[in-house]
């Protein structure tokens, strides 16, 4: 399985393979880190949360208004922190197993994983400044 990530620097479209313990993807054209925003599934969830950087998992659904409100903030965060963050979006209607394993009872629910372990939880839509602060509290910089 692979995802297409667009470089924020040069606009090149890059095919990125989904593999366990994936390293941060970089643009094949200019070498800059790519905003790492992918769609997750029940089948890929275990692989998706294992990365060399913190991983935010967004449990969402297309009919959820607050989920649509927080989506642009997550995209912005992925671009701002290209090379230091991975964002995985899991549609709970299509993939109910992963949210069930993590006691997701309302959406949007964001979980941040570090080294494959939950480091923080945010339930409900928040703005970009609150999202940044939550991430920084959950996964302090080294």
PDB file of C-alpha atoms in Angstrom:
ATOM      1  CA  UNK A   1       0.000   0.000   0.000  1.00  0.00           C
ATOM      2  CA  UNK A   2       1.186   3.529  -0.680  1.00  0.00           C
ATOM      3  CA  UNK A   3       0.074   7.119  -0.278  1.00  0.00           C
ATOM      4  CA  UNK A   4       0.683  10.187  -2.460  1.00  0.00           C
ATOM      5  CA  UNK A   5       2.173  13.124  -0.527  1.00  0.00           C
ATOM      6  CA  UNK A   6       2.625  16.553  -2.110  1.00  0.00           C
ATOM      7  CA  UNK A   7       5.776  18.506  -1.267  1.00  0.00           C
ATOM      8  CA  UNK A   8       4.992  21.897   0.281  1.00  0.00           C
ATOM      9  CA  UNK A   9       8.280  23.286  -1.107  1.00  0.00           C
ATOM     10  CA  UNK A  10       8.324  22.287  -4.777  1.00  0.00           C
ATOM     11  CA  UNK A  11       4.844  20.833  -5.368  1.00  0.00           C
ATOM     12  CA  UNK A  12       6.108  17.423  -6.497  1.00  0.00           C
ATOM     13  CA  UNK A  13       3.804  14.471  -5.872  1.00  0.00           C
ATOM     14  CA  UNK A  14       5.603  11.635  -4.095  1.00  0.00           C
ATOM     15  CA  UNK A  15       4.455   8.021  -3.734  1.00  0.00           C
ATOM     16  CA  UNK A  16       5.301   6.882  -0.213  1.00  0.00           C
ATOM     17  CA  UNK A  17       5.127   3.229   0.774  1.00  0.00           C
ATOM     18  CA  UNK A  18       3.407   2.260   4.032  1.00  0.00           C
ATOM     19  CA  UNK A  19       5.920   0.112   5.895  1.00  0.00           C
ATOM     20  CA  UNK A  20       6.512  -0.771   9.554  1.00  0.00           C
ATOM     21  CA  UNK A  21       8.803   1.594  11.465  1.00  0.00           C
ATOM     22  CA  UNK A  22       8.712   3.979   8.510  1.00  0.00           C
ATOM     23  CA  UNK A  23      11.255   6.743   8.369  1.00  0.00           C
ATOM     24  CA  UNK A  24      10.132  10.286   7.699  1.00  0.00           C
ATOM     25  CA  UNK A  25       9.360  10.667   3.980  1.00  0.00           C
ATOM     26  CA  UNK A  26      11.292  13.226   1.945  1.00  0.00           C
ATOM     27  CA  UNK A  27      10.603  14.679  -1.475  1.00  0.00           C
ATOM     28  CA  UNK A  28      12.294  12.797  -4.290  1.00  0.00           C
ATOM     29  CA  UNK A  29      12.743  16.044  -6.219  1.00  0.00           C
ATOM     30  CA  UNK A  30      14.027  18.561  -3.635  1.00  0.00           C
ATOM     31  CA  UNK A  31      14.874  16.406  -0.596  1.00  0.00           C
ATOM     32  CA  UNK A  32      12.714  18.410   1.870  1.00  0.00           C
ATOM     33  CA  UNK A  33      10.624  16.562   4.488  1.00  0.00           C
ATOM     34  CA  UNK A  34       7.077  15.902   3.315  1.00  0.00           C
ATOM     35  CA  UNK A  35       3.931  16.696   5.300  1.00  0.00           C
ATOM     36  CA  UNK A  36       3.110  13.157   6.453  1.00  0.00           C
ATOM     37  CA  UNK A  37      -0.699  12.906   6.348  1.00  0.00           C
ATOM     38  CA  UNK A  38      -2.134   9.487   5.473  1.00  0.00           C
ATOM     39  CA  UNK A  39      -5.389   7.557   5.636  1.00  0.00           C
ATOM     40  CA  UNK A  40      -5.296   4.663   8.077  1.00  0.00           C
ATOM     41  CA  UNK A  41      -7.305   1.451   8.186  1.00  0.00           C
ATOM     42  CA  UNK A  42      -7.917  -1.311  10.688  1.00  0.00           C
ATOM     43  CA  UNK A  43      -5.503  -3.457   8.677  1.00  0.00           C
ATOM     44  CA  UNK A  44      -2.690  -0.877   8.685  1.00  0.00           C
ATOM     45  CA  UNK A  45      -3.249   0.660  12.129  1.00  0.00           C
ATOM     46  CA  UNK A  46      -0.441  -1.180  13.943  1.00  0.00           C
ATOM     47  CA  UNK A  47       2.020  -0.124  11.233  1.00  0.00           C
ATOM     48  CA  UNK A  48       0.622   3.413  11.027  1.00  0.00           C
ATOM     49  CA  UNK A  49       1.292   4.228  14.694  1.00  0.00           C
ATOM     50  CA  UNK A  50       4.902   3.095  14.564  1.00  0.00           C
ATOM     51  CA  UNK A  51       7.151   5.809  13.191  1.00  0.00           C
ATOM     52  CA  UNK A  52      10.389   7.544  14.084  1.00  0.00           C
ATOM     53  CA  UNK A  53       8.327  10.663  14.961  1.00  0.00           C
ATOM     54  CA  UNK A  54       5.175  11.216  17.059  1.00  0.00           C
ATOM     55  CA  UNK A  55       1.958  10.101  15.350  1.00  0.00           C
ATOM     56  CA  UNK A  56      -1.419  11.830  15.728  1.00  0.00           C
ATOM     57  CA  UNK A  57      -4.341   9.555  14.907  1.00  0.00           C
ATOM     58  CA  UNK A  58      -7.567  11.375  14.040  1.00  0.00           C
ATOM     59  CA  UNK A  59     -10.646   9.181  14.523  1.00  0.00           C
ATOM     60  CA  UNK A  60     -13.298  10.879  12.390  1.00  0.00           C
ATOM     61  CA  UNK A  61     -16.316  10.369  10.118  1.00  0.00           C
ATOM     62  CA  UNK A  62     -17.402  12.268   6.992  1.00  0.00           C
ATOM     63  CA  UNK A  63     -20.803  13.205   8.488  1.00  0.00           C
ATOM     64  CA  UNK A  64     -19.241  14.699  11.662  1.00  0.00           C
ATOM     65  CA  UNK A  65     -19.258  18.518  11.633  1.00  0.00           C
ATOM     66  CA  UNK A  66     -16.586  18.963  14.338  1.00  0.00           C
ATOM     67  CA  UNK A  67     -14.391  16.453  12.450  1.00  0.00           C
ATOM     68  CA  UNK A  68     -14.586  18.641   9.353  1.00  0.00           C
ATOM     69  CA  UNK A  69     -13.761  21.706  11.481  1.00  0.00           C
ATOM     70  CA  UNK A  70     -10.540  20.208  12.902  1.00  0.00           C
ATOM     71  CA  UNK A  71      -9.324  18.683   9.589  1.00  0.00           C
ATOM     72  CA  UNK A  72      -7.716  21.892   8.220  1.00  0.00           C
ATOM     73  CA  UNK A  73      -5.873  22.439  11.535  1.00  0.00           C
ATOM     74  CA  UNK A  74      -4.440  18.916  11.323  1.00  0.00           C
ATOM     75  CA  UNK A  75      -3.345  19.514   7.721  1.00  0.00           C
ATOM     76  CA  UNK A  76      -1.667  22.773   8.748  1.00  0.00           C
ATOM     77  CA  UNK A  77       0.068  21.052  11.660  1.00  0.00           C
ATOM     78  CA  UNK A  78       1.326  18.294   9.336  1.00  0.00           C
ATOM     79  CA  UNK A  79       2.779  20.958   7.006  1.00  0.00           C
ATOM     80  CA  UNK A  80       4.288  23.031   9.833  1.00  0.00           C
ATOM     81  CA  UNK A  81       5.903  20.001  11.414  1.00  0.00           C
ATOM     82  CA  UNK A  82       6.921  18.156   8.257  1.00  0.00           C
ATOM     83  CA  UNK A  83       9.706  15.797   9.185  1.00  0.00           C
ATOM     84  CA  UNK A  84       8.765  15.744  12.880  1.00  0.00           C
ATOM     85  CA  UNK A  85       5.129  14.522  12.858  1.00  0.00           C
ATOM     86  CA  UNK A  86       2.884  11.966  11.169  1.00  0.00           C
ATOM     87  CA  UNK A  87      -0.912  12.390  11.000  1.00  0.00           C
ATOM     88  CA  UNK A  88      -3.116   9.347  10.371  1.00  0.00           C
ATOM     89  CA  UNK A  89      -6.824   9.795   9.658  1.00  0.00           C
ATOM     90  CA  UNK A  90      -9.051   6.787  10.468  1.00  0.00           C
ATOM     91  CA  UNK A  91     -12.673   6.851   9.291  1.00  0.00           C
ATOM     92  CA  UNK A  92     -14.565   5.168  12.162  1.00  0.00           C
ATOM     93  CA  UNK A  93     -17.477   4.159   9.916  1.00  0.00           C
ATOM     94  CA  UNK A  94     -15.229   2.210   7.556  1.00  0.00           C
ATOM     95  CA  UNK A  95     -12.730   1.001  10.163  1.00  0.00           C
ATOM     96  CA  UNK A  96     -14.387   0.398  13.576  1.00  0.00           C
ATOM     97  CA  UNK A  97     -11.813  -2.016  15.042  1.00  0.00           C
ATOM     98  CA  UNK A  98      -8.996   0.484  15.793  1.00  0.00           C
ATOM     99  CA  UNK A  99     -11.252   2.996  17.577  1.00  0.00           C
ATOM    100  CA  UNK A 100     -12.814   0.151  19.566  1.00  0.00           C
ATOM    101  CA  UNK A 101      -9.411  -1.016  20.780  1.00  0.00           C
ATOM    102  CA  UNK A 102      -8.650   2.504  22.047  1.00  0.00           C
ATOM    103  CA  UNK A 103     -12.012   3.175  23.744  1.00  0.00           C
ATOM    104  CA  UNK A 104     -13.020   5.915  21.316  1.00  0.00           C
ATOM    105  CA  UNK A 105     -16.570   6.873  22.291  1.00  0.00           C
ATOM    106  CA  UNK A 106     -16.960  10.218  20.534  1.00  0.00           C
ATOM    107  CA  UNK A 107     -15.481  11.887  17.498  1.00  0.00           C
ATOM    108  CA  UNK A 108     -13.328  13.618  16.719  1.00  0.00           C
ATOM    109  CA  UNK A 109     -10.913  11.883  19.047  1.00  0.00           C
ATOM    110  CA  UNK A 110      -7.204  12.477  18.575  1.00  0.00           C
ATOM    111  CA  UNK A 111      -4.589  10.162  20.048  1.00  0.00           C
ATOM    112  CA  UNK A 112      -0.901  10.936  19.904  1.00  0.00           C
ATOM    113  CA  UNK A 113       1.438   7.948  19.849  1.00  0.00           C
ATOM    114  CA  UNK A 114       5.122   7.951  20.595  1.00  0.00           C
ATOM    115  CA  UNK A 115       7.086   4.740  20.101  1.00  0.00           C
ATOM    116  CA  UNK A 116       3.792   2.938  19.476  1.00  0.00           C
ATOM    117  CA  UNK A 117       2.300   3.940  22.866  1.00  0.00           C
ATOM    118  CA  UNK A 118      -0.492   6.441  23.571  1.00  0.00           C
ATOM    119  CA  UNK A 119       1.059   9.663  24.917  1.00  0.00           C
ATOM    120  CA  UNK A 120      -2.037  11.900  24.809  1.00  0.00           C
ATOM    121  CA  UNK A 121      -5.759  12.085  24.054  1.00  0.00           C
ATOM    122  CA  UNK A 122      -7.908  14.991  22.850  1.00  0.00           C
ATOM    123  CA  UNK A 123     -11.666  14.594  22.464  1.00  0.00           C
ATOM    124  CA  UNK A 124     -13.582  17.202  20.491  1.00  0.00           C
ATOM    125  CA  UNK A 125     -12.611  19.832  17.977  1.00  0.00           C
ATOM    126  CA  UNK A 126     -10.072  22.469  18.972  1.00  0.00           C
ATOM    127  CA  UNK A 127      -8.369  25.268  17.073  1.00  0.00           C
ATOM    128  CA  UNK A 128      -4.841  25.188  15.735  1.00  0.00           C
ATOM    129  CA  UNK A 129      -3.256  26.987  18.754  1.00  0.00           C
ATOM    130  CA  UNK A 130      -4.881  24.530  21.176  1.00  0.00           C
ATOM    131  CA  UNK A 131      -3.851  21.613  18.962  1.00  0.00           C
ATOM    132  CA  UNK A 132      -0.220  22.773  18.974  1.00  0.00           C
ATOM    133  CA  UNK A 133      -0.274  23.220  22.779  1.00  0.00           C
ATOM    134  CA  UNK A 134      -1.852  19.781  23.310  1.00  0.00           C
ATOM    135  CA  UNK A 135       0.772  18.121  21.110  1.00  0.00           C
ATOM    136  CA  UNK A 136       3.629  19.953  22.871  1.00  0.00           C
ATOM    137  CA  UNK A 137       2.268  18.887  26.293  1.00  0.00           C
ATOM    138  CA  UNK A 138       1.757  15.291  25.184  1.00  0.00           C
ATOM    139  CA  UNK A 139       5.117  14.898  23.454  1.00  0.00           C
ATOM    140  CA  UNK A 140       7.622  17.418  24.849  1.00  0.00           C
ATOM    141  CA  UNK A 141      10.544  18.320  22.592  1.00  0.00           C
ATOM    142  CA  UNK A 142      13.809  16.635  23.448  1.00  0.00           C
TER     143      UNK A 142
END
